[in-house]
Amino acid sequence: KAGVTQTPRYLIKTRGQQVTLSCSPISGHRSVSWYQQTPGQGLQFLFEYFSETQRNKGNFPGRFSGRQFSNSRSEMNVSTLELGDSALYLCASSRSQTDYGYTFGSGTRLTVV
Amino acid sequence: AQSVSQHNHHVILSEAASLELGCNYSYGGTVNLFWYVQYPGQHLQLLLKYFSGDPLVKGTKGFEAEFIKSKFSFNLRKPSVQWSDTAEYFCAVMGGGSYIPTFGRGTSLIVHP
């Protein structure tokens, strides 16, 4: 079966711009979570969506937002980009909140210059 | 908030050496524990998980992990590593009523042939 698909794979943006990243979960998976991965901080939780509702949110500023569509696909948006937003953004899906064990996508590498 | 510590940031071994990667967490209640692996150029993959029952969990490729509740630990072990085990390993903990796993910062393992 197809895995978790994230697009685009790579992105270069300038400070102040905004960016939208996309994640298509495994078919049948309704929970989608987003993480930011950096060498210094490791994996930091951004937010989790289930059935189009944000269920959990991490400690990130309001510039980071997301949404989930009825087909479980999810997008995250970062506005007013800062240099420190450069990271690998990972999406992970699972069947439900209680189906422990994520399936991760390959990530979107965002570079802010 | 719970935290996860992986004390070994970088580990270098020769093939056939034994491996033990440490993972300690701060939460004292019921926990679910995971080890994920990220091979070079690939996405994060679930290696093994503990929910309940036998504290010795066996995963793929000869890996195992032991949950020691009194030590708040979930160390990953392999008796004889191979060059193909070169990867980054992440420990994750879910507990306290939260369905969101907290990840450690990862351990980079390099195995020399």
Tab-separated table of C-alpha atoms in Angstrom:
chain	number	residue	atom	x	y	z
A	1	LYS	CA	0.000	0.000	0.000
A	2	ALA	CA	1.149	3.559	-0.590
A	3	GLY	CA	2.948	5.191	2.299
A	4	VAL	CA	2.602	8.643	3.720
A	5	THR	CA	3.259	11.133	0.938
A	6	GLN	CA	4.628	14.579	1.618
A	7	THR	CA	5.003	17.305	-0.968
A	8	PRO	CA	7.119	19.059	-1.888
A	9	ARG	CA	10.293	17.213	-0.887
A	10	TYR	CA	12.432	20.329	-0.888
A	11	LEU	CA	11.607	23.996	-0.582
A	12	ILE	CA	13.641	27.173	-0.432
A	13	LYS	CA	11.949	30.326	0.790
A	14	THR	CA	13.085	33.769	1.866
A	15	ARG	CA	12.452	35.351	5.223
A	16	GLY	CA	9.013	36.860	5.564
A	17	GLN	CA	7.382	34.589	3.023
A	18	GLN	CA	4.836	31.955	3.845
A	19	VAL	CA	4.804	28.284	2.924
A	20	THR	CA	2.273	25.477	2.726
A	21	LEU	CA	3.267	21.840	3.074
A	22	SER	CA	1.068	18.908	2.176
A	23	CYS	CA	0.661	15.421	3.608
A	24	SER	CA	-1.403	12.537	2.292
A	25	PRO	CA	-1.749	9.793	4.906
A	26	ILE	CA	-2.010	6.085	4.277
A	27	SER	CA	-5.448	5.181	3.022
A	28	GLY	CA	-7.711	4.546	6.002
A	29	HIS	CA	-5.563	6.509	8.421
A	30	ARG	CA	-7.517	9.336	10.002
A	31	SER	CA	-4.972	10.761	12.417
A	32	VAL	CA	-2.224	13.001	11.057
A	33	SER	CA	0.536	14.538	13.146
A	34	TRP	CA	3.241	16.998	12.197
A	35	TYR	CA	6.732	17.245	13.625
A	36	GLN	CA	9.646	19.599	13.090
A	37	GLN	CA	13.025	17.870	13.024
A	38	THR	CA	16.267	19.782	13.518
A	39	PRO	CA	19.748	18.568	14.497
A	40	GLY	CA	19.707	20.565	17.712
A	41	GLN	CA	16.170	19.911	18.935
A	42	GLY	CA	15.336	16.530	17.478
A	43	LEU	CA	11.650	15.910	16.755
A	44	GLN	CA	9.368	18.603	18.108
A	45	PHE	CA	5.609	18.040	17.982
A	46	LEU	CA	3.649	20.662	16.058
A	47	PHE	CA	0.032	19.479	15.965
A	48	GLU	CA	-2.231	16.510	15.492
A	49	TYR	CA	-5.442	16.280	13.509
A	50	PHE	CA	-8.165	13.693	13.638
A	51	SER	CA	-11.339	13.825	11.574
A	52	GLU	CA	-10.634	17.406	10.502
A	53	THR	CA	-10.232	18.591	14.098
A	54	GLN	CA	-7.028	19.727	15.734
A	55	ARG	CA	-6.784	17.520	18.808
A	56	ASN	CA	-3.374	18.489	20.131
A	57	LYS	CA	-0.962	21.340	19.630
A	58	GLY	CA	2.685	21.702	20.526
A	59	ASN	CA	4.558	24.747	21.767
A	60	PHE	CA	5.020	26.594	18.517
A	61	PRO	CA	4.044	30.186	17.744
A	62	GLY	CA	0.816	31.021	15.982
A	63	ARG	CA	2.717	31.423	12.707
A	64	PHE	CA	2.451	27.654	12.469
A	65	SER	CA	-0.990	26.416	11.571
A	66	GLY	CA	-2.562	23.439	9.933
A	67	ARG	CA	-5.744	21.846	8.787
A	68	GLN	CA	-7.123	18.507	7.744
A	69	PHE	CA	-9.555	17.821	4.966
A	70	SER	CA	-12.417	15.344	4.818
A	71	ASN	CA	-10.222	12.867	2.934
A	72	SER	CA	-7.719	13.025	5.844
A	73	ARG	CA	-5.122	14.878	3.796
A	74	SER	CA	-3.473	17.564	5.836
A	75	GLU	CA	-1.649	20.807	5.205
A	76	MET	CA	0.508	22.899	7.437
A	77	ASN	CA	1.245	26.544	6.887
A	78	VAL	CA	4.038	28.692	8.209
A	79	SER	CA	3.661	32.422	7.789
A	80	THR	CA	6.302	35.138	8.084
A	81	LEU	CA	9.145	32.673	7.772
A	82	GLU	CA	12.221	33.080	9.934
A	83	LEU	CA	15.684	31.609	9.425
A	84	GLY	CA	15.092	29.342	12.428
A	85	ASP	CA	12.192	27.677	10.658
A	86	SER	CA	14.662	25.838	8.443
A	87	ALA	CA	14.078	22.186	9.251
A	88	LEU	CA	12.752	18.880	8.074
A	89	TYR	CA	8.996	18.806	8.534
A	90	LEU	CA	7.626	15.332	9.067
A	91	CYS	CA	4.104	14.094	8.764
A	92	ALA	CA	2.980	10.892	10.421
A	93	SER	CA	-0.302	9.060	10.201
A	94	SER	CA	-2.107	6.373	12.146
A	95	ARG	CA	-5.543	4.786	11.940
A	96	SER	CA	-6.742	6.534	15.070
A	97	GLN	CA	-5.456	8.207	18.176
A	98	THR	CA	-5.343	4.874	19.968
A	99	ASP	CA	-3.574	3.051	17.156
A	100	TYR	CA	-0.151	3.528	18.568
A	101	GLY	CA	2.809	3.632	16.259
A	102	TYR	CA	3.099	6.179	13.519
A	103	THR	CA	3.917	5.717	9.873
A	104	PHE	CA	6.097	8.615	8.838
A	105	GLY	CA	6.509	10.315	5.502
A	106	SER	CA	9.893	11.228	4.054
A	107	GLY	CA	9.446	14.833	5.044
A	108	THR	CA	9.715	18.242	3.438
A	109	ARG	CA	13.096	19.905	3.762
A	110	LEU	CA	12.465	23.640	4.195
A	111	THR	CA	15.337	26.064	3.889
A	112	VAL	CA	14.739	29.697	4.743
A	113	VAL	CA	17.308	32.149	3.382
B	1	ALA	CA	5.680	17.621	30.743
B	2	GLN	CA	7.450	14.373	30.214
B	3	SER	CA	10.922	14.232	28.739
B	4	VAL	CA	12.957	11.549	27.029
B	5	SER	CA	16.731	11.295	27.309
B	6	GLN	CA	18.994	9.427	24.974
B	7	HIS	CA	22.384	9.695	26.563
B	8	ASN	CA	24.453	8.422	23.662
B	9	HIS	CA	24.388	10.984	20.878
B	10	HIS	CA	26.926	9.232	18.677
B	11	VAL	CA	27.965	5.595	18.782
B	12	ILE	CA	30.611	4.033	16.569
B	13	LEU	CA	30.996	0.262	16.480
B	14	SER	CA	32.639	-2.402	14.406
B	15	GLU	CA	30.559	-5.131	12.834
B	16	ALA	CA	29.714	-7.995	15.214
B	17	ALA	CA	30.010	-5.755	18.261
B	18	SER	CA	27.131	-5.681	20.721
B	19	LEU	CA	24.913	-2.629	20.935
B	20	GLU	CA	23.004	-1.008	23.741
B	21	LEU	CA	21.397	2.411	23.325
B	22	GLY	CA	20.048	4.075	26.415
B	23	CYS	CA	16.622	5.674	26.764
B	24	ASN	CA	15.236	7.162	29.950
B	25	TYR	CA	11.975	9.012	30.436
B	26	SER	CA	10.590	11.190	33.172
B	27	TYR	CA	6.936	10.174	33.467
B	28	GLY	CA	6.098	7.800	36.304
B	29	GLY	CA	2.686	6.535	35.260
B	30	THR	CA	1.584	4.086	32.609
B	31	VAL	CA	3.603	4.533	29.445
B	32	ASN	CA	3.806	3.230	25.927
B	33	LEU	CA	7.326	3.059	24.559
B	34	PHE	CA	8.745	3.027	21.064
B	35	TRP	CA	11.987	2.839	19.175
B	36	TYR	CA	12.097	4.317	15.683
B	37	VAL	CA	14.947	4.050	13.205
B	38	GLN	CA	15.899	6.342	10.352
B	39	TYR	CA	18.268	4.787	7.823
B	40	PRO	CA	20.294	7.169	5.648
B	41	GLY	CA	18.034	8.753	3.063
B	42	GLN	CA	14.941	6.983	4.336
B	43	HIS	CA	11.961	7.953	6.468
B	44	LEU	CA	11.498	7.150	10.128
B	45	GLN	CA	10.296	3.609	10.698
B	46	LEU	CA	8.895	1.918	13.767
B	47	LEU	CA	11.405	-0.638	15.056
B	48	LEU	CA	9.541	-1.945	18.074
B	49	LYS	CA	7.007	-0.912	20.681
B	50	TYR	CA	5.928	-1.776	24.205
B	51	PHE	CA	2.371	-1.403	25.457
B	52	SER	CA	2.041	-3.985	28.231
B	53	GLY	CA	2.959	-7.532	29.158
B	54	ASP	CA	6.423	-8.997	28.717
B	55	PRO	CA	8.882	-6.158	29.345
B	56	LEU	CA	11.313	-7.685	26.863
B	57	VAL	CA	10.161	-6.682	23.413
B	58	LYS	CA	11.581	-8.142	20.243
B	59	GLY	CA	11.600	-6.150	17.041
B	60	THR	CA	12.838	-6.618	13.524
B	61	LYS	CA	16.402	-7.338	12.419
B	62	GLY	CA	17.411	-8.861	15.764
B	63	PHE	CA	16.731	-5.784	17.865
B	64	GLU	CA	15.144	-6.009	21.285
B	65	ALA	CA	14.353	-3.569	24.074
B	66	GLU	CA	13.725	-4.057	27.756
B	67	PHE	CA	11.305	-1.952	29.771
B	68	ILE	CA	12.550	-1.510	33.335
B	69	LYS	CA	9.864	0.409	35.165
B	70	SER	CA	11.924	1.014	38.303
B	71	LYS	CA	14.639	2.654	36.229
B	72	PHE	CA	12.291	4.509	33.838
B	73	SER	CA	14.293	2.978	31.036
B	74	PHE	CA	13.687	1.321	27.688
B	75	ASN	CA	17.114	0.469	26.317
B	76	LEU	CA	17.585	-0.906	22.829
B	77	ARG	CA	19.928	-3.860	22.323
B	78	LYS	CA	21.345	-5.999	19.564
B	79	PRO	CA	23.903	-8.730	20.236
B	80	SER	CA	25.778	-8.348	16.950
B	81	VAL	CA	25.464	-5.264	14.743
B	82	GLN	CA	25.864	-5.153	10.992
B	83	TRP	CA	27.019	-2.389	8.685
B	84	SER	CA	23.411	-2.054	7.527
B	85	ASP	CA	22.375	-1.013	11.055
B	86	THR	CA	24.028	2.357	10.471
B	87	ALA	CA	21.186	4.778	11.152
B	88	GLU	CA	19.736	7.228	13.621
B	89	TYR	CA	17.674	5.716	16.422
B	90	PHE	CA	14.941	7.544	18.283
B	91	CYS	CA	13.243	6.554	21.493
B	92	ALA	CA	9.695	7.818	22.073
B	93	VAL	CA	7.374	7.736	25.055
B	94	MET	CA	3.623	8.183	25.249
B	95	GLY	CA	1.915	8.552	28.618
B	96	GLY	CA	-0.055	10.658	31.041
B	97	GLY	CA	-3.234	10.343	29.033
B	98	SER	CA	-1.590	11.910	26.004
B	99	TYR	CA	-1.697	10.165	22.658
B	100	ILE	CA	1.219	12.229	21.427
B	101	PRO	CA	4.630	10.586	21.723
B	102	THR	CA	7.571	12.609	22.990
B	103	PHE	CA	10.766	11.800	21.141
B	104	GLY	CA	14.323	11.748	22.353
B	105	ARG	CA	16.947	13.664	20.381
B	106	GLY	CA	18.212	10.512	18.732
B	107	THR	CA	21.402	8.476	18.677
B	108	SER	CA	23.506	8.288	15.556
B	109	LEU	CA	24.948	4.808	15.112
B	110	ILE	CA	27.785	4.172	12.685
B	111	VAL	CA	28.876	0.597	12.123
B	112	HIS	CA	32.223	0.059	10.425
B	113	PRO	CA	32.512	-3.028	8.206
